[in-house]
Amino acid sequence: MPDTTPAQRPAKDSRASALEKRNIELIRALNDLRVRDALKTRFLSNISHDLRTPLSAMITHAEILRDGLVGTLTPRQQSSVDGIISGGRQLLDMVNEILLYAKGSAEQLTLAITEFELEPLIRQLYALNTSLLEKKQLSFEARLASGLPRLRADRDKISHIIGNLLGNAIVFTPSGGRVWVAATQGKTAAGLEVVIEVGDTGIGIAPEHHDLVFREFAQVDASPSRPHHGTGLGLTIARQLVELHGGRLWLESQLGKGSRFFFSLPECHLEIPGGGMAA
Ligand SMILES: Nc1ncnc2c1ncn2[C@@H]1O[C@H](COP(=O)(O)OP(=O)(O)O)[C@@H](O)[C@H]1O
Ligand SMILES: [Mg+2]
């Protein structure tokens, strides 16, 4: 039995050709969006690359002034030069963040794998942040489980991920609070993994914003009067870098109750003591 009569067939054919036409239009629109997205990424990459050179030169010249290499500065001049240097560095960090994001979006990031211990890396990050922690009177604690395997990963990128999460924890925790970094080893169906946590007792994030904070350029408080002026790219990049290692990045947080960000590193990025290389 035919499922359509001759009278029904033209209607069905015209529906099919309308659908096909729509399909072609959608594919064209998608390709167009892809081209625009690639152009945007290239623009971001070029502009941030070009901004870095003059900005670095400005910082270097200000450092020459600060170090008295072209004459002694008065205390007031010294304080102005210090302002130029710290503002310049802040700007350079933001430009570097945009460049890293553009590279990640264009899938141009690669891993430079070395073997290293987590503990000295955390100590280094703590040292970099001591003045900020002291300024805000925040306590810091590193809780690394004993017998953690050495990592076989991209040290700079792991440092960038933890540094970024730590930076956020410090920014979003009011004076007198606590900030910590913890690491444990666990087991999943896929094998061993190390989970690193960066936590704080700060302002927290409402559940409805848990997805938003990982979106590019997104900030919970995006008002011009917000106290913190970041690019909104930190968590997007951190997630890109974790996923580049085959891990996951997630968060647990409630408004007003602090935040805990976790990321995992799978067995192929661990060196199991006494058992040779994992995976
Ligand atoms: N530890 C935290 N506590 C509270 N809010 C946070 C924390 N970390 C991130 N956020 C929220 O997520 C947003 C995005 O973070 P991020 O991607 O690092 O960008 P940025 O720091 O440049 O704003 C922040 O603006 C903030 O609203
Ligand atoms: Mg940030």
PDB file of C-alpha atoms and ligand atoms in Angstrom:
ATOM      1  CA  MET A   1       0.000   0.000   0.000  1.00  0.00           C
ATOM      2  CA  PRO A   2       1.508   3.446  -0.893  1.00  0.00           C
ATOM      3  CA  ASP A   3       1.490   5.732   2.170  1.00  0.00           C
ATOM      4  CA  THR A   4       0.371   8.776   0.138  1.00  0.00           C
ATOM      5  CA  THR A   5      -2.182   9.252  -2.616  1.00  0.00           C
ATOM      6  CA  PRO A   6      -1.061  11.073  -5.802  1.00  0.00           C
ATOM      7  CA  ALA A   7      -3.014  14.140  -4.570  1.00  0.00           C
ATOM      8  CA  GLN A   8      -1.061  14.184  -1.253  1.00  0.00           C
ATOM      9  CA  ARG A   9       2.349  13.749  -2.896  1.00  0.00           C
ATOM     10  CA  PRO A  10       2.884  17.310  -4.240  1.00  0.00           C
ATOM     11  CA  ALA A  11       2.106  18.750  -0.777  1.00  0.00           C
ATOM     12  CA  LYS A  12       4.618  16.396   0.800  1.00  0.00           C
ATOM     13  CA  ASP A  13       7.217  17.186  -1.896  1.00  0.00           C
ATOM     14  CA  SER A  14       6.831  20.914  -1.414  1.00  0.00           C
ATOM     15  CA  ARG A  15       7.167  20.510   2.380  1.00  0.00           C
ATOM     16  CA  ALA A  16      10.353  18.504   1.832  1.00  0.00           C
ATOM     17  CA  SER A  17      11.799  21.081  -0.536  1.00  0.00           C
ATOM     18  CA  ALA A  18      10.878  23.909   1.869  1.00  0.00           C
ATOM     19  CA  LEU A  19      12.660  22.042   4.649  1.00  0.00           C
ATOM     20  CA  GLU A  20      15.666  21.454   2.427  1.00  0.00           C
ATOM     21  CA  LYS A  21      15.779  25.147   1.512  1.00  0.00           C
ATOM     22  CA  ARG A  22      15.578  26.086   5.203  1.00  0.00           C
ATOM     23  CA  ASN A  23      18.326  23.608   5.957  1.00  0.00           C
ATOM     24  CA  ILE A  24      20.628  25.165   3.350  1.00  0.00           C
ATOM     25  CA  GLU A  25      19.881  28.635   4.763  1.00  0.00           C
ATOM     26  CA  LEU A  26      20.736  27.460   8.293  1.00  0.00           C
ATOM     27  CA  ILE A  27      24.002  25.868   7.142  1.00  0.00           C
ATOM     28  CA  ARG A  28      24.930  29.127   5.364  1.00  0.00           C
ATOM     29  CA  ALA A  29      24.092  31.161   8.501  1.00  0.00           C
ATOM     30  CA  LEU A  30      26.154  28.782  10.648  1.00  0.00           C
ATOM     31  CA  ASN A  31      29.150  29.042   8.305  1.00  0.00           C
ATOM     32  CA  ASP A  32      28.782  32.808   8.284  1.00  0.00           C
ATOM     33  CA  LEU A  33      28.809  32.859  12.107  1.00  0.00           C
ATOM     34  CA  ARG A  34      31.888  30.612  12.151  1.00  0.00           C
ATOM     35  CA  VAL A  35      33.732  33.000   9.812  1.00  0.00           C
ATOM     36  CA  ARG A  36      32.740  35.990  11.971  1.00  0.00           C
ATOM     37  CA  ASP A  37      33.781  34.172  15.138  1.00  0.00           C
ATOM     38  CA  ALA A  38      37.177  33.351  13.619  1.00  0.00           C
ATOM     39  CA  LEU A  39      37.569  37.006  12.542  1.00  0.00           C
ATOM     40  CA  LYS A  40      36.708  38.205  16.067  1.00  0.00           C
ATOM     41  CA  THR A  41      39.228  35.789  17.541  1.00  0.00           C
ATOM     42  CA  ARG A  42      41.927  36.925  15.101  1.00  0.00           C
ATOM     43  CA  PHE A  43      41.134  40.562  15.879  1.00  0.00           C
ATOM     44  CA  LEU A  44      41.413  39.929  19.633  1.00  0.00           C
ATOM     45  CA  SER A  45      44.639  38.045  19.148  1.00  0.00           C
ATOM     46  CA  ASN A  46      46.219  40.734  16.912  1.00  0.00           C
ATOM     47  CA  ILE A  47      45.138  43.678  19.020  1.00  0.00           C
ATOM     48  CA  SER A  48      46.256  42.152  22.295  1.00  0.00           C
ATOM     49  CA  HIS A  49      49.567  41.136  20.744  1.00  0.00           C
ATOM     50  CA  ASP A  50      50.125  44.654  19.410  1.00  0.00           C
ATOM     51  CA  LEU A  51      49.103  46.269  22.717  1.00  0.00           C
ATOM     52  CA  ARG A  52      51.622  44.224  24.653  1.00  0.00           C
ATOM     53  CA  THR A  53      54.729  45.732  23.045  1.00  0.00           C
ATOM     54  CA  PRO A  54      54.140  49.434  23.865  1.00  0.00           C
ATOM     55  CA  LEU A  55      52.660  48.553  27.245  1.00  0.00           C
ATOM     56  CA  SER A  56      55.696  46.494  28.241  1.00  0.00           C
ATOM     57  CA  ALA A  57      57.968  49.332  27.076  1.00  0.00           C
ATOM     58  CA  MET A  58      56.042  51.833  29.235  1.00  0.00           C
ATOM     59  CA  ILE A  59      56.373  49.584  32.288  1.00  0.00           C
ATOM     60  CA  THR A  60      60.102  49.063  31.681  1.00  0.00           C
ATOM     61  CA  HIS A  61      60.697  52.849  31.379  1.00  0.00           C
ATOM     62  CA  ALA A  62      58.722  53.469  34.560  1.00  0.00           C
ATOM     63  CA  GLU A  63      60.822  50.812  36.320  1.00  0.00           C
ATOM     64  CA  ILE A  64      64.000  52.586  35.134  1.00  0.00           C
ATOM     65  CA  LEU A  65      62.660  55.797  36.703  1.00  0.00           C
ATOM     66  CA  ARG A  66      61.659  53.965  39.900  1.00  0.00           C
ATOM     67  CA  ASP A  67      65.083  52.394  40.276  1.00  0.00           C
ATOM     68  CA  GLY A  68      66.716  55.830  40.070  1.00  0.00           C
ATOM     69  CA  LEU A  69      68.738  54.958  36.970  1.00  0.00           C
ATOM     70  CA  VAL A  70      68.149  58.407  35.469  1.00  0.00           C
ATOM     71  CA  GLY A  71      68.224  60.402  38.688  1.00  0.00           C
ATOM     72  CA  THR A  72      66.803  60.350  42.176  1.00  0.00           C
ATOM     73  CA  LEU A  73      63.057  60.820  42.545  1.00  0.00           C
ATOM     74  CA  THR A  74      61.295  62.776  45.257  1.00  0.00           C
ATOM     75  CA  PRO A  75      58.873  60.710  47.389  1.00  0.00           C
ATOM     76  CA  ARG A  76      55.909  62.178  45.492  1.00  0.00           C
ATOM     77  CA  GLN A  77      57.475  61.353  42.119  1.00  0.00           C
ATOM     78  CA  GLN A  78      58.271  57.859  43.415  1.00  0.00           C
ATOM     79  CA  SER A  79      54.663  57.297  44.400  1.00  0.00           C
ATOM     80  CA  SER A  80      53.407  58.454  40.964  1.00  0.00           C
ATOM     81  CA  VAL A  81      55.842  56.136  39.208  1.00  0.00           C
ATOM     82  CA  ASP A  82      54.726  53.252  41.440  1.00  0.00           C
ATOM     83  CA  GLY A  83      51.145  54.020  40.357  1.00  0.00           C
ATOM     84  CA  ILE A  84      52.157  53.877  36.671  1.00  0.00           C
ATOM     85  CA  ILE A  85      53.876  50.527  37.211  1.00  0.00           C
ATOM     86  CA  SER A  86      51.027  48.888  39.105  1.00  0.00           C
ATOM     87  CA  GLY A  87      48.377  50.219  36.685  1.00  0.00           C
ATOM     88  CA  GLY A  88      50.522  49.142  33.732  1.00  0.00           C
ATOM     89  CA  ARG A  89      50.960  45.634  35.135  1.00  0.00           C
ATOM     90  CA  GLN A  90      47.240  45.302  35.766  1.00  0.00           C
ATOM     91  CA  LEU A  91      46.551  46.334  32.180  1.00  0.00           C
ATOM     92  CA  LEU A  92      49.212  43.949  30.862  1.00  0.00           C
ATOM     93  CA  ASP A  93      47.616  41.067  32.827  1.00  0.00           C
ATOM     94  CA  MET A  94      44.266  41.846  31.216  1.00  0.00           C
ATOM     95  CA  VAL A  95      45.795  42.036  27.728  1.00  0.00           C
ATOM     96  CA  ASN A  96      47.599  38.731  28.326  1.00  0.00           C
ATOM     97  CA  GLU A  97      44.315  37.200  29.447  1.00  0.00           C
ATOM     98  CA  ILE A  98      42.585  38.300  26.230  1.00  0.00           C
ATOM     99  CA  LEU A  99      45.467  36.913  24.168  1.00  0.00           C
ATOM    100  CA  LEU A 100      45.307  33.578  25.998  1.00  0.00           C
ATOM    101  CA  TYR A 101      41.541  33.426  25.513  1.00  0.00           C
ATOM    102  CA  ALA A 102      41.906  34.175  21.774  1.00  0.00           C
ATOM    103  CA  LYS A 103      44.500  31.419  21.434  1.00  0.00           C
ATOM    104  CA  GLY A 104      42.285  28.967  23.356  1.00  0.00           C
ATOM    105  CA  SER A 105      39.281  29.803  21.160  1.00  0.00           C
ATOM    106  CA  ALA A 106      41.346  29.315  18.027  1.00  0.00           C
ATOM    107  CA  GLU A 107      42.551  25.969  19.450  1.00  0.00           C
ATOM    108  CA  GLN A 108      46.131  27.192  19.274  1.00  0.00           C
ATOM    109  CA  LEU A 109      47.050  26.211  22.822  1.00  0.00           C
ATOM    110  CA  THR A 110      49.372  23.276  23.273  1.00  0.00           C
ATOM    111  CA  LEU A 111      50.763  21.599  26.388  1.00  0.00           C
ATOM    112  CA  ALA A 112      54.435  21.762  27.354  1.00  0.00           C
ATOM    113  CA  ILE A 113      54.586  18.734  29.638  1.00  0.00           C
ATOM    114  CA  THR A 114      57.139  18.445  32.451  1.00  0.00           C
ATOM    115  CA  GLU A 115      57.190  16.550  35.754  1.00  0.00           C
ATOM    116  CA  PHE A 116      56.786  18.587  38.899  1.00  0.00           C
ATOM    117  CA  GLU A 117      55.531  18.644  42.485  1.00  0.00           C
ATOM    118  CA  LEU A 118      52.414  20.549  43.368  1.00  0.00           C
ATOM    119  CA  GLU A 119      53.653  21.803  46.735  1.00  0.00           C
ATOM    120  CA  PRO A 120      56.429  24.188  45.560  1.00  0.00           C
ATOM    121  CA  LEU A 121      54.066  25.563  42.937  1.00  0.00           C
ATOM    122  CA  ILE A 122      51.467  26.387  45.616  1.00  0.00           C
ATOM    123  CA  ARG A 123      54.209  27.951  47.753  1.00  0.00           C
ATOM    124  CA  GLN A 124      55.241  30.150  44.804  1.00  0.00           C
ATOM    125  CA  LEU A 125      51.650  31.252  44.218  1.00  0.00           C
ATOM    126  CA  TYR A 126      51.248  31.999  47.918  1.00  0.00           C
ATOM    127  CA  ALA A 127      54.420  34.131  47.841  1.00  0.00           C
ATOM    128  CA  LEU A 128      53.060  36.075  44.857  1.00  0.00           C
ATOM    129  CA  ASN A 129      49.839  36.797  46.727  1.00  0.00           C
ATOM    130  CA  THR A 130      51.107  37.483  50.271  1.00  0.00           C
ATOM    131  CA  SER A 131      50.832  41.262  50.034  1.00  0.00           C
ATOM    132  CA  LEU A 132      47.236  41.056  48.762  1.00  0.00           C
ATOM    133  CA  LEU A 133      46.334  38.513  51.452  1.00  0.00           C
ATOM    134  CA  GLU A 134      47.883  40.699  54.139  1.00  0.00           C
ATOM    135  CA  LYS A 135      46.234  43.845  52.821  1.00  0.00           C
ATOM    136  CA  LYS A 136      42.822  42.184  53.135  1.00  0.00           C
ATOM    137  CA  GLN A 137      43.743  40.344  56.349  1.00  0.00           C
ATOM    138  CA  LEU A 138      42.856  36.989  54.839  1.00  0.00           C
ATOM    139  CA  SER A 139      44.256  33.781  56.238  1.00  0.00           C
ATOM    140  CA  PHE A 140      45.690  31.255  53.801  1.00  0.00           C
ATOM    141  CA  GLU A 141      46.061  27.530  54.193  1.00  0.00           C
ATOM    142  CA  ALA A 142      47.480  24.842  51.871  1.00  0.00           C
ATOM    143  CA  ARG A 143      46.142  21.350  52.590  1.00  0.00           C
ATOM    144  CA  LEU A 144      47.856  18.819  50.369  1.00  0.00           C
ATOM    145  CA  ALA A 145      47.144  15.143  51.046  1.00  0.00           C
ATOM    146  CA  SER A 146      50.243  13.095  51.849  1.00  0.00           C
ATOM    147  CA  GLY A 147      51.648  10.888  49.094  1.00  0.00           C
ATOM    148  CA  LEU A 148      50.260  12.944  46.237  1.00  0.00           C
ATOM    149  CA  PRO A 149      51.824  11.854  42.945  1.00  0.00           C
ATOM    150  CA  ARG A 150      54.053  14.227  41.020  1.00  0.00           C
ATOM    151  CA  LEU A 151      52.257  15.808  38.099  1.00  0.00           C
ATOM    152  CA  ARG A 152      53.151  15.329  34.449  1.00  0.00           C
ATOM    153  CA  ALA A 153      51.471  18.406  33.101  1.00  0.00           C
ATOM    154  CA  ASP A 154      52.057  21.913  31.763  1.00  0.00           C
ATOM    155  CA  ARG A 155      53.423  23.662  34.868  1.00  0.00           C
ATOM    156  CA  ASP A 156      52.776  27.210  33.625  1.00  0.00           C
ATOM    157  CA  LYS A 157      49.205  26.376  32.726  1.00  0.00           C
ATOM    158  CA  ILE A 158      48.493  24.595  36.030  1.00  0.00           C
ATOM    159  CA  SER A 159      50.006  27.605  37.789  1.00  0.00           C
ATOM    160  CA  HIS A 160      47.808  29.917  35.712  1.00  0.00           C
ATOM    161  CA  ILE A 161      44.666  27.945  36.623  1.00  0.00           C
ATOM    162  CA  ILE A 162      45.357  27.880  40.381  1.00  0.00           C
ATOM    163  CA  GLY A 163      46.649  31.482  40.338  1.00  0.00           C
ATOM    164  CA  ASN A 164      43.466  32.624  38.683  1.00  0.00           C
ATOM    165  CA  LEU A 165      41.179  30.774  41.100  1.00  0.00           C
ATOM    166  CA  LEU A 166      43.248  32.081  44.009  1.00  0.00           C
ATOM    167  CA  GLY A 167      43.080  35.634  42.624  1.00  0.00           C
ATOM    168  CA  ASN A 168      39.282  35.384  42.468  1.00  0.00           C
ATOM    169  CA  ALA A 169      39.107  33.908  45.979  1.00  0.00           C
ATOM    170  CA  ILE A 170      41.097  36.871  47.322  1.00  0.00           C
ATOM    171  CA  VAL A 171      39.101  39.473  45.400  1.00  0.00           C
ATOM    172  CA  PHE A 172      35.694  38.082  46.356  1.00  0.00           C
ATOM    173  CA  THR A 173      36.396  37.462  50.053  1.00  0.00           C
ATOM    174  CA  PRO A 174      35.860  40.343  52.469  1.00  0.00           C
ATOM    175  CA  SER A 175      38.548  41.231  55.030  1.00  0.00           C
ATOM    176  CA  GLY A 176      39.090  38.737  57.810  1.00  0.00           C
ATOM    177  CA  GLY A 177      38.031  35.725  55.742  1.00  0.00           C
ATOM    178  CA  ARG A 178      39.789  32.495  54.843  1.00  0.00           C
ATOM    179  CA  VAL A 179      41.222  31.253  51.558  1.00  0.00           C
ATOM    180  CA  TRP A 180      42.686  27.804  50.951  1.00  0.00           C
ATOM    181  CA  VAL A 181      44.131  25.459  48.361  1.00  0.00           C
ATOM    182  CA  ALA A 182      43.696  21.721  48.889  1.00  0.00           C
ATOM    183  CA  ALA A 183      44.619  18.668  46.849  1.00  0.00           C
ATOM    184  CA  THR A 184      43.558  15.037  47.173  1.00  0.00           C
ATOM    185  CA  GLN A 185      43.991  11.885  45.195  1.00  0.00           C
ATOM    186  CA  GLY A 186      40.914   9.901  44.189  1.00  0.00           C
ATOM    187  CA  LYS A 187      39.762   7.118  41.951  1.00  0.00           C
ATOM    188  CA  THR A 188      37.153   7.172  39.195  1.00  0.00           C
ATOM    189  CA  ALA A 189      35.986   4.554  36.684  1.00  0.00           C
ATOM    190  CA  ALA A 190      38.613   6.008  34.317  1.00  0.00           C
ATOM    191  CA  GLY A 191      41.457   5.556  36.838  1.00  0.00           C
ATOM    192  CA  LEU A 192      43.292   7.682  39.391  1.00  0.00           C
ATOM    193  CA  GLU A 193      42.926  11.423  39.491  1.00  0.00           C
ATOM    194  CA  VAL A 194      44.150  14.354  41.537  1.00  0.00           C
ATOM    195  CA  VAL A 195      41.545  16.937  42.505  1.00  0.00           C
ATOM    196  CA  ILE A 196      42.717  20.435  43.376  1.00  0.00           C
ATOM    197  CA  GLU A 197      40.418  22.770  45.265  1.00  0.00           C
ATOM    198  CA  VAL A 198      40.610  26.532  45.741  1.00  0.00           C
ATOM    199  CA  GLY A 199      38.124  27.686  48.355  1.00  0.00           C
ATOM    200  CA  ASP A 200      37.121  30.807  50.207  1.00  0.00           C
ATOM    201  CA  THR A 201      34.679  32.071  52.819  1.00  0.00           C
ATOM    202  CA  GLY A 202      33.716  35.015  50.593  1.00  0.00           C
ATOM    203  CA  ILE A 203      30.567  36.413  48.989  1.00  0.00           C
ATOM    204  CA  GLY A 204      29.635  33.163  47.229  1.00  0.00           C
ATOM    205  CA  ILE A 205      27.746  32.623  43.975  1.00  0.00           C
ATOM    206  CA  ALA A 206      23.989  31.953  43.727  1.00  0.00           C
ATOM    207  CA  PRO A 207      23.124  28.616  42.014  1.00  0.00           C
ATOM    208  CA  GLU A 208      21.493  30.436  39.073  1.00  0.00           C
ATOM    209  CA  HIS A 209      24.886  32.018  38.287  1.00  0.00           C
ATOM    210  CA  HIS A 210      26.958  28.831  38.442  1.00  0.00           C
ATOM    211  CA  ASP A 211      26.923  28.367  34.647  1.00  0.00           C
ATOM    212  CA  LEU A 212      27.161  32.060  33.868  1.00  0.00           C
ATOM    213  CA  VAL A 213      30.513  32.593  35.599  1.00  0.00           C
ATOM    214  CA  PHE A 214      32.218  30.190  33.166  1.00  0.00           C
ATOM    215  CA  ARG A 215      30.917  32.101  30.156  1.00  0.00           C
ATOM    216  CA  GLU A 216      33.316  34.380  28.317  1.00  0.00           C
ATOM    217  CA  PHE A 217      33.268  38.015  29.515  1.00  0.00           C
ATOM    218  CA  ALA A 218      30.595  37.169  32.133  1.00  0.00           C
ATOM    219  CA  GLN A 219      30.603  38.587  35.659  1.00  0.00           C
ATOM    220  CA  VAL A 220      27.879  38.263  38.294  1.00  0.00           C
ATOM    221  CA  ASP A 221      28.197  41.969  39.050  1.00  0.00           C
ATOM    222  CA  ALA A 222      28.663  43.566  35.648  1.00  0.00           C
ATOM    223  CA  SER A 223      27.689  47.079  36.782  1.00  0.00           C
ATOM    224  CA  PRO A 224      30.133  49.905  36.004  1.00  0.00           C
ATOM    225  CA  SER A 225      30.371  50.555  39.755  1.00  0.00           C
ATOM    226  CA  ARG A 226      31.496  46.997  40.573  1.00  0.00           C
ATOM    227  CA  PRO A 227      34.473  46.921  42.916  1.00  0.00           C
ATOM    228  CA  HIS A 228      36.473  44.484  40.781  1.00  0.00           C
ATOM    229  CA  HIS A 229      37.414  45.272  37.180  1.00  0.00           C
ATOM    230  CA  GLY A 230      38.424  42.032  35.482  1.00  0.00           C
ATOM    231  CA  THR A 231      37.858  40.870  31.921  1.00  0.00           C
ATOM    232  CA  GLY A 232      35.378  38.143  32.877  1.00  0.00           C
ATOM    233  CA  LEU A 233      37.655  35.692  31.053  1.00  0.00           C
ATOM    234  CA  GLY A 234      39.525  34.115  33.978  1.00  0.00           C
ATOM    235  CA  LEU A 235      37.217  31.145  34.533  1.00  0.00           C
ATOM    236  CA  THR A 236      36.627  30.613  30.803  1.00  0.00           C
ATOM    237  CA  ILE A 237      40.390  30.331  30.297  1.00  0.00           C
ATOM    238  CA  ALA A 238      40.862  28.201  33.417  1.00  0.00           C
ATOM    239  CA  ARG A 239      38.264  25.748  32.115  1.00  0.00           C
ATOM    240  CA  GLN A 240      39.901  25.716  28.642  1.00  0.00           C
ATOM    241  CA  LEU A 241      43.277  24.922  30.257  1.00  0.00           C
ATOM    242  CA  VAL A 242      41.847  22.196  32.511  1.00  0.00           C
ATOM    243  CA  GLU A 243      40.062  20.581  29.560  1.00  0.00           C
ATOM    244  CA  LEU A 244      43.274  20.741  27.538  1.00  0.00           C
ATOM    245  CA  HIS A 245      44.658  18.418  30.236  1.00  0.00           C
ATOM    246  CA  GLY A 246      41.607  16.143  29.945  1.00  0.00           C
ATOM    247  CA  GLY A 247      40.244  17.256  33.335  1.00  0.00           C
ATOM    248  CA  ARG A 248      37.083  18.989  34.584  1.00  0.00           C
ATOM    249  CA  LEU A 249      36.560  22.285  36.412  1.00  0.00           C
ATOM    250  CA  TRP A 250      33.458  22.819  38.550  1.00  0.00           C
ATOM    251  CA  LEU A 251      32.240  24.776  41.525  1.00  0.00           C
ATOM    252  CA  GLU A 252      30.195  24.465  44.704  1.00  0.00           C
ATOM    253  CA  SER A 253      28.906  27.693  46.133  1.00  0.00           C
ATOM    254  CA  GLN A 254      25.988  29.425  47.766  1.00  0.00           C
ATOM    255  CA  LEU A 255      25.393  33.136  48.025  1.00  0.00           C
ATOM    256  CA  GLY A 256      27.015  34.503  51.179  1.00  0.00           C
ATOM    257  CA  LYS A 257      28.537  31.149  52.082  1.00  0.00           C
ATOM    258  CA  GLY A 258      31.838  31.154  50.209  1.00  0.00           C
ATOM    259  CA  SER A 259      32.903  29.253  47.102  1.00  0.00           C
ATOM    260  CA  ARG A 260      34.865  26.119  46.340  1.00  0.00           C
ATOM    261  CA  PHE A 261      36.293  25.631  42.853  1.00  0.00           C
ATOM    262  CA  PHE A 262      37.606  22.168  41.970  1.00  0.00           C
ATOM    263  CA  PHE A 263      39.515  20.791  39.025  1.00  0.00           C
ATOM    264  CA  SER A 264      40.668  17.290  38.260  1.00  0.00           C
ATOM    265  CA  LEU A 265      43.773  15.998  36.531  1.00  0.00           C
ATOM    266  CA  PRO A 266      43.374  12.510  35.085  1.00  0.00           C
ATOM    267  CA  GLU A 267      45.777   9.611  35.503  1.00  0.00           C
ATOM    268  CA  CYS A 268      47.654  10.312  32.255  1.00  0.00           C
ATOM    269  CA  HIS A 269      48.935  13.508  33.917  1.00  0.00           C
ATOM    270  CA  LEU A 270      50.104  11.804  37.129  1.00  0.00           C
ATOM    271  CA  GLU A 271      53.244   9.946  37.949  1.00  0.00           C
ATOM    272  CA  ILE A 272      52.397   7.127  40.332  1.00  0.00           C
ATOM    273  CA  PRO A 273      55.158   6.640  42.944  1.00  0.00           C
ATOM    274  CA  GLY A 274      56.797   3.219  42.761  1.00  0.00           C
ATOM    275  CA  GLY A 275      54.520   2.180  39.913  1.00  0.00           C
ATOM    276  CA  GLY A 276      56.300   3.898  37.023  1.00  0.00           C
ATOM    277  CA  MET A 277      54.299   6.234  34.863  1.00  0.00           C
ATOM    278  CA  ALA A 278      50.554   6.123  35.066  1.00  0.00           C
ATOM    279  CA  ALA A 279      48.782   5.455  31.759  1.00  0.00           C
TER     280      ALA A 279
HETATM  281  N1  LIG B   1      35.635  32.970  44.421  1.00  0.00           N
HETATM  282  C1  LIG B   1      34.603  33.656  43.924  1.00  0.00           C
HETATM  283  N2  LIG B   1      33.630  34.141  44.752  1.00  0.00           N
HETATM  284  C2  LIG B   1      32.567  34.826  44.259  1.00  0.00           C
HETATM  285  N3  LIG B   1      32.395  35.092  42.946  1.00  0.00           N
HETATM  286  C3  LIG B   1      33.310  34.638  42.074  1.00  0.00           C
HETATM  287  C4  LIG B   1      34.458  33.903  42.514  1.00  0.00           C
HETATM  288  N4  LIG B   1      35.192  33.573  41.436  1.00  0.00           N
HETATM  289  C5  LIG B   1      34.534  34.080  40.368  1.00  0.00           C
HETATM  290  N5  LIG B   1      33.413  34.721  40.741  1.00  0.00           N
HETATM  291  C6  LIG B   1      32.407  35.363  39.858  1.00  0.00           C
HETATM  292  O1  LIG B   1      32.643  34.916  38.549  1.00  0.00           O
HETATM  293  C7  LIG B   1      32.897  36.028  37.692  1.00  0.00           C
HETATM  294  C8  LIG B   1      33.827  35.623  36.589  1.00  0.00           C
HETATM  295  O2  LIG B   1      35.113  35.350  37.114  1.00  0.00           O
HETATM  296  P1  LIG B   1      36.348  35.401  36.135  1.00  0.00           P
HETATM  297  O3  LIG B   1      36.022  34.589  34.924  1.00  0.00           O
HETATM  298  O4  LIG B   1      37.577  35.076  36.883  1.00  0.00           O
HETATM  299  O5  LIG B   1      36.381  36.908  35.640  1.00  0.00           O
HETATM  300  P2  LIG B   1      36.806  38.238  36.413  1.00  0.00           P
HETATM  301  O6  LIG B   1      37.596  37.833  37.638  1.00  0.00           O
HETATM  302  O7  LIG B   1      37.645  38.950  35.405  1.00  0.00           O
HETATM  303  O8  LIG B   1      35.537  38.943  36.739  1.00  0.00           O
HETATM  304  C9  LIG B   1      33.437  37.118  38.618  1.00  0.00           C
HETATM  305  O9  LIG B   1      33.272  38.405  38.082  1.00  0.00           O
HETATM  306  C10 LIG B   1      32.555  36.883  39.836  1.00  0.00           C
HETATM  307  O10 LIG B   1      31.288  37.445  39.626  1.00  0.00           O
HETATM  308 MG    MG B   2      39.120  36.438  37.693  1.00  0.00          MG
END
